Coordinates of C-alpha atoms in Angstrom, one line a residue:
M1059 CA 17.3 -7.8 6.0
K1060 CA 20.3 -5.7 7.1
Y1061 CA 19.9 -1.9 7.2
T1062 CA 22.4 -1.3 4.4
T1063 CA 20.7 -3.8 2.2
F1064 CA 17.3 -2.1 2.8
T1065 CA 18.8 1.3 2.0
Q1066 CA 20.4 0.0 -1.3
R1067 CA 17.1 -1.6 -2.4
M1068 CA 15.1 1.4 -1.6
E1069 CA 17.6 3.6 -3.6
E1070 CA 17.0 1.3 -6.5
H1071 CA 13.2 1.7 -6.1
N1072 CA 13.8 5.5 -6.0
E1073 CA 15.4 5.4 -9.4
V1074 CA 12.3 3.6 -10.7
L1075 CA 10.0 6.1 -9.0
R1076 CA 11.9 9.0 -10.5
K1077 CA 11.4 7.5 -14.0
K1078 CA 7.6 7.2 -13.4
G1079 CA 7.3 11.0 -13.7
N1080 CA 5.7 13.7 -11.6
S1081 CA 2.6 11.8 -10.6
P1082 CA 1.5 12.9 -7.1
F1083 CA 1.2 9.2 -6.1
Y1084 CA 4.7 8.3 -7.1
S1085 CA 6.0 11.6 -5.7
M1086 CA 4.5 10.6 -2.3
L1087 CA 6.0 7.1 -2.5
L1088 CA 9.4 8.7 -3.3
A1089 CA 9.1 11.0 -0.3
L1090 CA 8.2 8.0 1.8
S1091 CA 11.1 6.0 0.5
E1092 CA 13.6 8.8 1.2
N1093 CA 12.1 9.3 4.7
L1094 CA 12.5 5.5 5.3
I1095 CA 16.1 5.6 4.1
M1096 CA 16.9 8.4 6.4
V1097 CA 15.2 6.8 9.4
T1098 CA 16.9 3.5 8.7
K1099 CA 20.3 5.0 8.6
V1100 CA 19.7 6.6 12.1
I1101 CA 18.4 3.2 13.4
G1102 CA 21.4 1.5 11.9
E1103 CA 23.8 3.9 13.6
M1104 CA 22.1 3.5 17.0
V1105 CA 21.8 -0.3 16.7
G1106 CA 25.4 -0.6 15.5
T1107 CA 26.8 1.3 18.5
E1108 CA 24.4 0.7 21.4
I1109 CA 21.4 -1.5 21.0
K1110 CA 23.1 -4.8 20.2
V1111 CA 24.3 -4.9 23.8
S1112 CA 21.0 -3.6 25.3
S1113 CA 17.8 -5.3 26.2
L1114 CA 16.3 -4.0 22.9
E1115 CA 18.1 -6.4 20.6
K1116 CA 14.7 -8.1 20.0
E1117 CA 13.2 -4.9 18.8
A1118 CA 16.2 -4.2 16.5
R1119 CA 15.7 -7.6 14.9
E1120 CA 11.9 -6.9 14.5
V1121 CA 12.8 -3.6 12.7
E1122 CA 14.8 -5.6 10.2
V1123 CA 11.8 -7.9 9.5
V1124 CA 9.5 -5.0 9.1
L1125 CA 11.9 -3.2 6.7
E1126 CA 12.1 -6.3 4.6
E1127 CA 8.3 -6.5 4.3
I1128 CA 8.2 -2.8 3.4
E1129 CA 10.8 -3.2 0.7
E1130 CA 9.0 -6.2 -0.7
T1131 CA 5.7 -4.2 -0.8
F1132 CA 7.4 -1.3 -2.6
A1133 CA 8.8 -3.8 -5.2
I1134 CA 5.3 -5.2 -5.7
I1135 CA 3.8 -1.7 -6.1
L1136 CA 6.4 -0.7 -8.6
E1137 CA 5.9 -3.8 -10.7
K1138 CA 2.3 -2.8 -11.4
A1139 CA 1.0 -0.1 -13.7
F1140 CA -0.6 2.8 -12.0
E1141 CA -3.9 1.9 -13.6
D1142 CA -3.8 -1.6 -12.0
L1143 CA -3.1 -0.4 -8.5
I1144 CA -5.9 -0.4 -6.0
M1145 CA -5.2 2.4 -3.6
K1146 CA -7.1 0.6 -0.8
Q1147 CA -4.8 -2.4 -1.2
V1148 CA -1.7 -0.2 -1.2
Y1149 CA -2.9 1.4 2.0
E1150 CA -3.8 -2.0 3.6
D1151 CA -0.4 -3.3 2.6
L1152 CA 1.8 -0.4 3.7
D1153 CA 0.0 1.3 6.6
P1154 CA 0.2 -1.6 9.1
L1155 CA 3.9 -2.0 8.4
L1156 CA 4.6 1.7 8.9
A1157 CA 2.6 1.7 12.1
T1158 CA 4.5 -1.3 13.4
L1159 CA 7.8 0.4 12.4
D1160 CA 6.7 3.6 14.3
D1161 CA 5.9 1.4 17.4
L1162 CA 9.3 -0.2 17.3
I1163 CA 10.9 3.3 16.8
E1164 CA 9.0 4.4 19.9
D1165 CA 10.5 1.4 21.9
L1166 CA 14.0 2.1 20.6
N1167 CA 13.6 5.8 21.4
E1168 CA 12.7 5.0 25.0
Y1169 CA 16.2 3.5 25.3
G1170 CA 17.8 6.1 23.1
E1171 CA 16.5 9.1 25.1
T1172 CA 18.4 7.9 28.1
K1173 CA 21.5 8.1 25.9
G1174 CA 20.6 11.5 24.3
R1175 CA 19.7 10.0 21.0
A1176 CA 16.4 9.8 19.2
I1177 CA 15.1 8.2 16.0
P1178 CA 12.7 10.3 13.9
Y1179 CA 9.3 8.8 13.1
I1180 CA 8.0 8.1 9.6
E1181 CA 6.5 11.3 8.2
A1182 CA 6.0 11.2 4.4
W1183 CA 3.0 8.9 4.3
D1184 CA -0.3 10.4 3.2
I1185 CA -2.3 8.1 1.0
G1186 CA -5.6 9.8 2.0
F1187 CA -5.4 11.9 -1.2
F1188 CA -5.5 8.7 -3.3
Y1189 CA -7.6 6.5 -1.2
E1190 CA -11.1 6.2 -2.7

């Protein structure tokens, strides 16, 4: 999935999240989605200008795969009613993907730091409040 496609789909998910009301769970997902969009834009800028010609092209492709899986997971979560969601399953579906994305960001940042650029890490993810 291309970075712009991911961003567009997550914006669509954000519209759904905003309509779900002020539930703390959906507010957390909205914050996570907005954080992912911001991080993805920074990654896209760096990849578009520098990484395609570097030794980190493989990591940049892996980021695209992880983003696609994250977007698909968001779509599945939003299709279900809150009452039908199992927080443990939401955690088990999203947490490994976000950890993988952070690992890839770390790899990209090792390259970016030599160029004076850095990608922020994922911050808006705290399911502990909902995890039973």
